[in-house]
Short mmCIF file of C-alpha atoms in Angstrom, two decimals:
data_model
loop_
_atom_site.label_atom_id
_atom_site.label_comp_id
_atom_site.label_asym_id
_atom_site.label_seq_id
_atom_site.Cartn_x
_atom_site.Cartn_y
_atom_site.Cartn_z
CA UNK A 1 -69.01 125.68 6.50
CA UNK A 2 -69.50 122.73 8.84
CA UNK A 3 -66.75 122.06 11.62
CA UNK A 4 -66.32 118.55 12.37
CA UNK A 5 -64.35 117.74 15.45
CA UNK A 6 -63.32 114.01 16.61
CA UNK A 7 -63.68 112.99 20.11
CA UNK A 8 -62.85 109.62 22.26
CA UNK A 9 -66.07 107.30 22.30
CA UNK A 10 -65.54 107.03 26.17
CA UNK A 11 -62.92 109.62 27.36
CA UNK A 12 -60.15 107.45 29.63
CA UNK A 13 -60.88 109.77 32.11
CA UNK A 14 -64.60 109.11 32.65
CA UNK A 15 -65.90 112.59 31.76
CA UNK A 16 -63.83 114.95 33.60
CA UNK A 17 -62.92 117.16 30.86
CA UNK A 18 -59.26 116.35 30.73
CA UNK A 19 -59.30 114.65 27.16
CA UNK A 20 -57.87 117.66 24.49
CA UNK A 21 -61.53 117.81 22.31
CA UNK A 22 -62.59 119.92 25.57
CA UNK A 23 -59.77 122.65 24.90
CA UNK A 24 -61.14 122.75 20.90
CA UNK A 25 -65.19 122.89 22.21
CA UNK A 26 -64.06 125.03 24.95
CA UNK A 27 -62.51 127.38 21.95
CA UNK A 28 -65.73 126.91 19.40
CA UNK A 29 -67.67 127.79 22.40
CA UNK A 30 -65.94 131.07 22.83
CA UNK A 31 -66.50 132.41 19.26
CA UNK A 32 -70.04 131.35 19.10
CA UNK A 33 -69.44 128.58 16.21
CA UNK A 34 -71.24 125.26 15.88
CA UNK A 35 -69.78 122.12 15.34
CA UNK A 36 -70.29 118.19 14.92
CA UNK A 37 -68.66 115.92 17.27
CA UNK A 38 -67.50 112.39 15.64
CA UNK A 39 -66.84 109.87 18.13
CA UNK A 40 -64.07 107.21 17.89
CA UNK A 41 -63.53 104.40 19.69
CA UNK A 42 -59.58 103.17 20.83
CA UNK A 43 -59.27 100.81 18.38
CA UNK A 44 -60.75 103.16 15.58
CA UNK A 45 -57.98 105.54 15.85
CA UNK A 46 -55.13 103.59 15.36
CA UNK A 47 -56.75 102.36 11.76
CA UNK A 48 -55.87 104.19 8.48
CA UNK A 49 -59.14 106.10 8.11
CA UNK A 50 -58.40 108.28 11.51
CA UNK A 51 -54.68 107.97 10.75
CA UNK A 52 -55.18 109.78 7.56
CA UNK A 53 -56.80 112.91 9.78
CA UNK A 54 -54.06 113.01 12.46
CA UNK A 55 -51.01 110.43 11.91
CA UNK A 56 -49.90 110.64 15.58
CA UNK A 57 -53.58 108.37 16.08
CA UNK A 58 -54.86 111.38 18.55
CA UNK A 59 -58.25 113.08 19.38
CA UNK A 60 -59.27 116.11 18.67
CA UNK A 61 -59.01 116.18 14.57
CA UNK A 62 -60.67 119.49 12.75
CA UNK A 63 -62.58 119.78 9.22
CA UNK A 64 -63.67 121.92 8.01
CA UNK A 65 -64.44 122.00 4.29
CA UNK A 66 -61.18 120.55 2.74
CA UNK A 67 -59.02 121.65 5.55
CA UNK A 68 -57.92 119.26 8.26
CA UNK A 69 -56.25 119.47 11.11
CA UNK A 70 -54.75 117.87 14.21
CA UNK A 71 -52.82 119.52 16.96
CA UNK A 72 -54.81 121.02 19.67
CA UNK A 73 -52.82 124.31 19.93
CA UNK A 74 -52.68 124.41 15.73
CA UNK A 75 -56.58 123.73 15.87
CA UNK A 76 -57.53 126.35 18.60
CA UNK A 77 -54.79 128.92 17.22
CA UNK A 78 -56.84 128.19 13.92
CA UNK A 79 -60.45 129.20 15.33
CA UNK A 80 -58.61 131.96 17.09
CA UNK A 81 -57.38 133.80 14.04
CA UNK A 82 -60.64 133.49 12.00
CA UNK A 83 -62.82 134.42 14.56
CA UNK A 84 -62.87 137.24 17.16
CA UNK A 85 -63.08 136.04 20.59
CA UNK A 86 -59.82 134.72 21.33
CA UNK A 87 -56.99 136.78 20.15
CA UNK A 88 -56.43 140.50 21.20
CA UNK A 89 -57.14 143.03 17.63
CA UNK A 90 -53.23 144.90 18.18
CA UNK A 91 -50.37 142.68 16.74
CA UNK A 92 -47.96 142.60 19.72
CA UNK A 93 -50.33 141.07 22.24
CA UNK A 94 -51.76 138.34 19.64
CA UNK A 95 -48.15 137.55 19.74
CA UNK A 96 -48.03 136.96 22.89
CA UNK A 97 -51.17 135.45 23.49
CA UNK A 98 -49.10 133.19 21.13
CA UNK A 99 -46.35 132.97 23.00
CA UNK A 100 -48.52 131.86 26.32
CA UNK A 101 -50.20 129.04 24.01
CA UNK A 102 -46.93 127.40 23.20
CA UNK A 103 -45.80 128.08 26.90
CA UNK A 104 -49.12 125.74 28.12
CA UNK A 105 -47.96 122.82 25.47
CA UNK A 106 -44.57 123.12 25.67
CA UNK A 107 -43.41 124.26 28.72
CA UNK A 108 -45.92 123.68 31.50
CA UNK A 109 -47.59 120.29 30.41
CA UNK A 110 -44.27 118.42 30.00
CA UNK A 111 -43.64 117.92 33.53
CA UNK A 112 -47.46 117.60 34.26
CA UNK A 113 -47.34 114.34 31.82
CA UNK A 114 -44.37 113.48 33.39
CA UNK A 115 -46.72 112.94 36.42
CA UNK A 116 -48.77 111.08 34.33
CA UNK A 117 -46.42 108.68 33.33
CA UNK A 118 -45.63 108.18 37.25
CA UNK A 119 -49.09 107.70 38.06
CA UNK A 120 -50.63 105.74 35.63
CA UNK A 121 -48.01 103.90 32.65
CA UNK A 122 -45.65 103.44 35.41
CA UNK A 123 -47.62 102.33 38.36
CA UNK A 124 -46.77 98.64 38.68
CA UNK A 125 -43.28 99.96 38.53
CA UNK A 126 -40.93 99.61 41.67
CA UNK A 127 -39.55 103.59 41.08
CA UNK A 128 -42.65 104.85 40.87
CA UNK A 129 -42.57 105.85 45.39
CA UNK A 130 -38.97 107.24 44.72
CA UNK A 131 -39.43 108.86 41.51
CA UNK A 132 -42.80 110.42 42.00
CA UNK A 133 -41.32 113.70 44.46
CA UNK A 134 -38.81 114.02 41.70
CA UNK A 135 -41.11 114.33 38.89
CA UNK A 136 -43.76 116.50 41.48
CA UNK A 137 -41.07 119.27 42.18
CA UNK A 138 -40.22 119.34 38.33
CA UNK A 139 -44.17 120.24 38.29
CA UNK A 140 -44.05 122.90 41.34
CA UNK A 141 -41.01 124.58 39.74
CA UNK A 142 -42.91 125.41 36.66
CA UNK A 143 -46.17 126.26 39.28
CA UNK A 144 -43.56 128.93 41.20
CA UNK A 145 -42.15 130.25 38.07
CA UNK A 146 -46.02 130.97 36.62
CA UNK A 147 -47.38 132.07 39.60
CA UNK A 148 -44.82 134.41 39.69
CA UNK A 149 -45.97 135.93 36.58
CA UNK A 150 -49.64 135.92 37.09
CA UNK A 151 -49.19 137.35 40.30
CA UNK A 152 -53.05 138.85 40.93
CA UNK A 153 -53.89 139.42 37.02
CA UNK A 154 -57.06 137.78 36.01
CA UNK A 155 -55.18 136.42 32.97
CA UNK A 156 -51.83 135.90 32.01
CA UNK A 157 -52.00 139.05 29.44
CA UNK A 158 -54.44 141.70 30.47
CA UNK A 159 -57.35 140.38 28.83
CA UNK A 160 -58.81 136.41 28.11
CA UNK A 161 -56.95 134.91 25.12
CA UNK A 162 -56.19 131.57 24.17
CA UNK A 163 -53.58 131.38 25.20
CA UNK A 164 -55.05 131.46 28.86
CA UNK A 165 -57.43 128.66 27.28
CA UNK A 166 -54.68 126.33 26.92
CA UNK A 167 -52.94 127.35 30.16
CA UNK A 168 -56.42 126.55 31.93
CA UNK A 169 -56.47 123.52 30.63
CA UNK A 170 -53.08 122.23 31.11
CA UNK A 171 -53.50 123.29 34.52
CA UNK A 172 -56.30 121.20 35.17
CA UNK A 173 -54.31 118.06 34.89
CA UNK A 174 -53.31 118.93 37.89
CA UNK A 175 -56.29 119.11 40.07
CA UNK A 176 -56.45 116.08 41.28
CA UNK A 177 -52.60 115.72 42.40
CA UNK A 178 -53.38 118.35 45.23
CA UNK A 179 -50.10 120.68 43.38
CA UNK A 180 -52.57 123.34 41.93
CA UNK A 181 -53.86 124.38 45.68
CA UNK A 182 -50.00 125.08 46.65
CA UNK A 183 -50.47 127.94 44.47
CA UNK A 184 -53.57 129.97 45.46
CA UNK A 185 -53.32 132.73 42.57
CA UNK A 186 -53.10 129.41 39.96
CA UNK A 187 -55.89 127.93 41.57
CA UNK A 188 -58.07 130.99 41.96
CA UNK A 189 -57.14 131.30 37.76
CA UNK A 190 -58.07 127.68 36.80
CA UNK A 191 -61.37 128.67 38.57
CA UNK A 192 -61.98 131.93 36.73
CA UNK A 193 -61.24 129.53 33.49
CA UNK A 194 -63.69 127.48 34.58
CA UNK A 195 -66.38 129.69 35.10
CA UNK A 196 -66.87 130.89 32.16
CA UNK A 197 -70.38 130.04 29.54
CA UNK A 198 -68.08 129.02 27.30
CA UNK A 199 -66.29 126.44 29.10
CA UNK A 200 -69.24 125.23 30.86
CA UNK A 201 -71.01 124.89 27.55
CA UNK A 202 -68.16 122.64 26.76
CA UNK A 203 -67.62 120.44 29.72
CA UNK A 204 -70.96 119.67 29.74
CA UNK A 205 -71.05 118.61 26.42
CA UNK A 206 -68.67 116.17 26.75
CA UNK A 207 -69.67 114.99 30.05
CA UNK A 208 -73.12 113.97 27.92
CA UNK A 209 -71.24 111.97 25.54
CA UNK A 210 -68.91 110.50 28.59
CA UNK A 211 -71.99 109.15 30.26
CA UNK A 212 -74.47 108.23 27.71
CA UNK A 213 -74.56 104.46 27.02
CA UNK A 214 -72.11 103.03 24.85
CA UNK A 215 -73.66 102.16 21.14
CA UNK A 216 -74.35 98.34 20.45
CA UNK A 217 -71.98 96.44 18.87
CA UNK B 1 -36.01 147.61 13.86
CA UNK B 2 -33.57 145.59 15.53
CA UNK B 3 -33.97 142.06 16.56
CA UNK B 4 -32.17 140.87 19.81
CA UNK B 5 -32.22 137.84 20.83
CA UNK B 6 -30.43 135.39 23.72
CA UNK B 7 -28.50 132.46 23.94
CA UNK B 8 -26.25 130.44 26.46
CA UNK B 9 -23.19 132.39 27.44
CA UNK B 10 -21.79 128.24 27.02
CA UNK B 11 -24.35 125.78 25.61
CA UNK B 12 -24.86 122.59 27.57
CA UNK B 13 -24.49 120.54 24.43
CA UNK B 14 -21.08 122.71 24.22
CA UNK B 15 -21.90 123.82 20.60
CA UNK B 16 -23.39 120.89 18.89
CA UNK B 17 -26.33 123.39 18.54
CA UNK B 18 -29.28 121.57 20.37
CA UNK B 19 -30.21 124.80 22.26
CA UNK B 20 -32.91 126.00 20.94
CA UNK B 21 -31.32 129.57 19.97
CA UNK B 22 -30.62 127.52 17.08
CA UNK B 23 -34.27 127.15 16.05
CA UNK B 24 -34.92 131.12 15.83
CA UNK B 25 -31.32 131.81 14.34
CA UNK B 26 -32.26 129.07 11.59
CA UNK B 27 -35.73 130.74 11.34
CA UNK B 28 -33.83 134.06 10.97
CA UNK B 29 -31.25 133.15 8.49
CA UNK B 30 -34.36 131.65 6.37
CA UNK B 31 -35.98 134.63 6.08
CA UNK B 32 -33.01 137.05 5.39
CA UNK B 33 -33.16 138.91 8.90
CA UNK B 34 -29.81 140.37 10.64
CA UNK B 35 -30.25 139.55 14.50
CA UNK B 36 -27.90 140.60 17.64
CA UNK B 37 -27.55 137.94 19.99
CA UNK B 38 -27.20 138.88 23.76
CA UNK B 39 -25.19 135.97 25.83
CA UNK B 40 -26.72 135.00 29.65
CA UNK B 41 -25.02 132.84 32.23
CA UNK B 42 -26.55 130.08 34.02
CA UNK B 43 -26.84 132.31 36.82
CA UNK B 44 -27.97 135.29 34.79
CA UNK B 45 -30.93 133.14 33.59
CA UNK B 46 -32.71 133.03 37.12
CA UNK B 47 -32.30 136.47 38.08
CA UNK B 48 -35.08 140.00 37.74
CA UNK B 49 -33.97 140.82 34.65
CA UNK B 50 -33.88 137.66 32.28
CA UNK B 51 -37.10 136.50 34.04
CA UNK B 52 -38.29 140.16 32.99
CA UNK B 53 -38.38 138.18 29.45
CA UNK B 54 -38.77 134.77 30.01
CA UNK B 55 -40.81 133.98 33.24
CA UNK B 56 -39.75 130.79 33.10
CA UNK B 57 -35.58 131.58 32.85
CA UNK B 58 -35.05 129.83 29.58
CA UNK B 59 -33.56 131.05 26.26
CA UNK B 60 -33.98 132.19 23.69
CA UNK B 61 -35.85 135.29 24.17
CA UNK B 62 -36.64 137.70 21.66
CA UNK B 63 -36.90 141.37 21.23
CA UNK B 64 -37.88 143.82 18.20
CA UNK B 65 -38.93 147.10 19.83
CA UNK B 66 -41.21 147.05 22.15
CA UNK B 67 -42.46 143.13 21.38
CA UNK B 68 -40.41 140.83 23.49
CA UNK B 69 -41.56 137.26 22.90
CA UNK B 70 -39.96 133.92 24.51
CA UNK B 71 -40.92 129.90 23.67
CA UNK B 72 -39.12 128.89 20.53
CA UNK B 73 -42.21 127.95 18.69
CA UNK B 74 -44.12 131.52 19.39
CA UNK B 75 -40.91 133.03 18.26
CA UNK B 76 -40.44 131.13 15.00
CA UNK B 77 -44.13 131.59 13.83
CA UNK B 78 -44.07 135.12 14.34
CA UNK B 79 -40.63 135.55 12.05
CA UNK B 80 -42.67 133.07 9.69
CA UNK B 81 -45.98 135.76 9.79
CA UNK B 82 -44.23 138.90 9.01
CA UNK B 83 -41.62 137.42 6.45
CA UNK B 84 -41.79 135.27 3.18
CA UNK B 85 -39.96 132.03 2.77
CA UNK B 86 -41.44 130.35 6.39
CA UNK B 87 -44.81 129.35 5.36
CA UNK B 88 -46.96 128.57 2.19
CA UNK B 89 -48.96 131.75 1.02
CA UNK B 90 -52.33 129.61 0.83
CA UNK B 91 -54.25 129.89 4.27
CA UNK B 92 -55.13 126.37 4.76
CA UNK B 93 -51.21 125.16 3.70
CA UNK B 94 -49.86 128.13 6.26
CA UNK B 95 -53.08 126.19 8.67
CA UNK B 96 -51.41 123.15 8.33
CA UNK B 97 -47.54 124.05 8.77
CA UNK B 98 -48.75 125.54 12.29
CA UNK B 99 -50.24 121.94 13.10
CA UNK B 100 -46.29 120.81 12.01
CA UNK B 101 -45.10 123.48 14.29
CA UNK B 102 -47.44 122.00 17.06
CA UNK B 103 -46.80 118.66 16.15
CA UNK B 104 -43.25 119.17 16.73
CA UNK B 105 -42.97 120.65 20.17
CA UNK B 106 -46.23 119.11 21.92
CA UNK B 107 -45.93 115.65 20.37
CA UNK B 108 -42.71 114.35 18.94
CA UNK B 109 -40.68 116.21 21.47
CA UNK B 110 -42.20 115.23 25.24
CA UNK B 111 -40.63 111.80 24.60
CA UNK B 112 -37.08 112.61 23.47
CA UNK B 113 -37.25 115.51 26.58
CA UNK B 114 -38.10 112.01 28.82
CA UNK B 115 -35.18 110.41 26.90
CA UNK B 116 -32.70 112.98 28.16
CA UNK B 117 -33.87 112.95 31.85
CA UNK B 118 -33.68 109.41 31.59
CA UNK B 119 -29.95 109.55 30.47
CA UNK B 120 -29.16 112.85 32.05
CA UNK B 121 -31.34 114.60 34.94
CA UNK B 122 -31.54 111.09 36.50
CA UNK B 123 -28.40 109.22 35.21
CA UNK B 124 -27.27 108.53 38.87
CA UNK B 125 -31.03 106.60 39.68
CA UNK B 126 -31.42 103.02 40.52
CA UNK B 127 -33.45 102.37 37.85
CA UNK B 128 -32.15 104.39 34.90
CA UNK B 129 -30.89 101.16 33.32
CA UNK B 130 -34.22 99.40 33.50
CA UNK B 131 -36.85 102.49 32.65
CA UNK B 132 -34.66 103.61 29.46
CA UNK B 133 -35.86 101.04 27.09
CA UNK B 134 -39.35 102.03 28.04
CA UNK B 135 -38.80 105.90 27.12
CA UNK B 136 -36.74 104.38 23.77
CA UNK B 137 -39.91 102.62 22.87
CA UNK B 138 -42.38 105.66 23.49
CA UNK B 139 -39.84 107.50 21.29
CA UNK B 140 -39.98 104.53 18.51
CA UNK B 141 -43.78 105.31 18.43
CA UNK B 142 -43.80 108.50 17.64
CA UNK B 143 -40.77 108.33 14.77
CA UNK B 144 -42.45 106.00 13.54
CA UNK B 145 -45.83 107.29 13.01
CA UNK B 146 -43.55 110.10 11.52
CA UNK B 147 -41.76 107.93 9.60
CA UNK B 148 -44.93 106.74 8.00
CA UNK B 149 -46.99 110.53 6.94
CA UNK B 150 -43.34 111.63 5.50
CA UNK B 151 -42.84 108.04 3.43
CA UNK B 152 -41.16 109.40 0.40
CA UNK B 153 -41.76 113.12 0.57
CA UNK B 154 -38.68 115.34 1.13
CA UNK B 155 -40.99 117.77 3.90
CA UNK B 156 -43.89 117.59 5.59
CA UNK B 157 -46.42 118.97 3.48
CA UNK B 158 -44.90 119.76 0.22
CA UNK B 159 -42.32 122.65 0.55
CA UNK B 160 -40.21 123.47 3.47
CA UNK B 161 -42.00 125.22 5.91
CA UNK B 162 -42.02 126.43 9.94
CA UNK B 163 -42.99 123.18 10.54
CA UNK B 164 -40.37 121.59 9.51
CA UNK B 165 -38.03 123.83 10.75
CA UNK B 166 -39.09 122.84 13.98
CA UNK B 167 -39.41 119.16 13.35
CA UNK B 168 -35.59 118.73 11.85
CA UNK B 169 -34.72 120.77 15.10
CA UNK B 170 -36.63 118.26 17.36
CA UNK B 171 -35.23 114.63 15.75
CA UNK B 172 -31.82 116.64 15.62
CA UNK B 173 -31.78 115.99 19.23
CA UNK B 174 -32.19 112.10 18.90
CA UNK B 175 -28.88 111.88 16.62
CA UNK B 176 -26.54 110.56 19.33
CA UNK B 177 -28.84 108.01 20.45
CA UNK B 178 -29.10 105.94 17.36
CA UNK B 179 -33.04 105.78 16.94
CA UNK B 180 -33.31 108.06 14.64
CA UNK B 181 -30.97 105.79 12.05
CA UNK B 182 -33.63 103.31 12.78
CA UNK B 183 -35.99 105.21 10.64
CA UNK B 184 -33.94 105.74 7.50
CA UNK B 185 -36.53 108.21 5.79
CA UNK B 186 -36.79 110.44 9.02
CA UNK B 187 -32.16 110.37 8.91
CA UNK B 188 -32.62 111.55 5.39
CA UNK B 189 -35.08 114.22 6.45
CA UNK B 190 -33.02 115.56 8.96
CA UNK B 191 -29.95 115.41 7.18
CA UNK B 192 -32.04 117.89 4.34
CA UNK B 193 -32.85 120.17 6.87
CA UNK B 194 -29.07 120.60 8.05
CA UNK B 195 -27.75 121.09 4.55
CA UNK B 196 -29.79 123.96 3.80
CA UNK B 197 -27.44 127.16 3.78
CA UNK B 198 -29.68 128.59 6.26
CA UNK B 199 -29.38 125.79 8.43
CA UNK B 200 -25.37 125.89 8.46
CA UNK B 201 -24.93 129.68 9.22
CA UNK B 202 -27.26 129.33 12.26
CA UNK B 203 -25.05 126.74 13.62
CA UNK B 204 -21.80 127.97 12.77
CA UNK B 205 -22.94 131.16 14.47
CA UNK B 206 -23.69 129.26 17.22
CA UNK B 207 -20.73 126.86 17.46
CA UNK B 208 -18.62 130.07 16.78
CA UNK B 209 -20.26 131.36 20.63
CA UNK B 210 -19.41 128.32 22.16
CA UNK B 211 -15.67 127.87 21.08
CA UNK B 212 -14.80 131.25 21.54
CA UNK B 213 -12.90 131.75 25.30
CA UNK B 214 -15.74 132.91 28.17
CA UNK B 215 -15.11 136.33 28.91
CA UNK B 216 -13.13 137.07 32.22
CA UNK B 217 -15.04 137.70 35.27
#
């Protein structure tokens, strides 16, 4: 059955990996399954045909056969169930493999959007000097917390599971901020993320697409 | 085997059952399954032995043997995997309810969470008055993609689900700001989700916690 995945024409972020379709290659990669990329352009996903696929008007979508999806966690939880790679085989731990994935979206990217927001919707703002070291210890309070956990486990949970997938890639948000290096277990984890074939496989893929040229028209 | 889970010694919201306890007792009640609910203090929650459960000192936690899970939405779809009346028996409609579940936490909540540190966390800020139409406008976004996939259906996809367990429990949240009356499809949504009997012993069990005197000491 062919997967079909969506993916920004030209990712806002130049290439860098950060857009969600890298979380859903990054999970295809990992069980070995091949898929079709469809690119869309800003414009395109705010019409009805990619509003009928995901109604929030969001990359990554997933079809496969008659089944779509949208949701990066609901997509990569998908591949993870069908397909060995991702989950642990004993109950308990794919529940808490579970468990980490909603931790990534729900718990730990909040705050790292919130930075986002600072950053980037909110620059030309005149809070954004006194409101950034707010929002920045909101993010290192969820980095203490984590680290905690982790202390000097490769993954979050024994062995790799998606849920470290997500966490990885949440994380990586935060590269460029300088917070991620405060926390030298987090970091060194990130890096073991990134190291693997399967998320190389994936970055690179989308860094092709991020620097081809732009179709005519 | 018996299910414990925990909740605020004294909700925040002093009963009006936005903690999200209420999500997993609702989730319980749906399914038919007798719970015990352990209370935690403020204080209780940052300390060894809650963080033991919930690295990130946050309720509710939950524990059925030797499984102890925490983030709402892990906790809900593992009630909704091991007992009929939480998701659709067909694969791809169970596929789906997930993306609801997803949906929920990672897309429709992040703005109402900015809504309350708007009006909350940062209430005392110089430029609360002047950011909080922005956040009420990110929120307007999202309800009202919403607003537009539900259109005349009573749930999400079909019948009740997970998903829209979660989603009811989200909007709930918006209630005393007046947006979500703005979207009159998404008020009747809600106000479905509350009437079910399920619904209404999950808060009274709740509210019954918060009303009752704090123990002495």
């Amino acid at each position: 059955m062919t997967i079909a995945i969506t993916a920004f024409e030209r990712s806002p972020d130049g290439g860098k990996g950060l857009a969600r379709d890298t979380r859903v290659r990054w999970a295809l990669e990992e069980v070995g399954l091949p898929y079709e990329v469809r690119l869309v352009s800003f414009r395109a996903m705010k019409e009805a045909a990619h509003l009928a696929l995901n109604p929030f008007g969001q990359i990554p979508t997933y079809e496969e056969g008659d089944l779509t999806l949208f949701e990066t966690g609901a997509i990569v939880l998908h591949i993870a169930e069908c397909h060995p790679g991702l989950f642990p085989a004993d109950a308990s731990a794919r529940a808490r493999a579970i468990t980490w994935m909603f931790a990534a979206v729900n718990t730990v990217e909040p705050p790292i959007l919130e930075l986002v927001t600072v950053k980037l919707v909110e620059s030309d703002k005149p809070w954004k000097a006194d409101r950034l070291p707010l929002v920045e210890d909101r993010v290192r309070a969820r980095l203490s917390q984590l680290a905690a956990r982790l202390g000097d486990g490769d993954w979050l949970d024994g062995v790799f599971s998606a849920g470290d997938l997500l966490m990885v890639s949440v994380l990586l948000r935060l590269r460029p901020s300088g917070l991620l290096d405060e926390f030298p277990n987090l970091a060194a984890y990130v890096a073991r993320g990134e190291a693997r074939p399967a998320y190389q496989r994936a970055f690179a893929a989308q860094l092709a697409i991020n620097t081809a040229p732009l179709p005519a028209g």
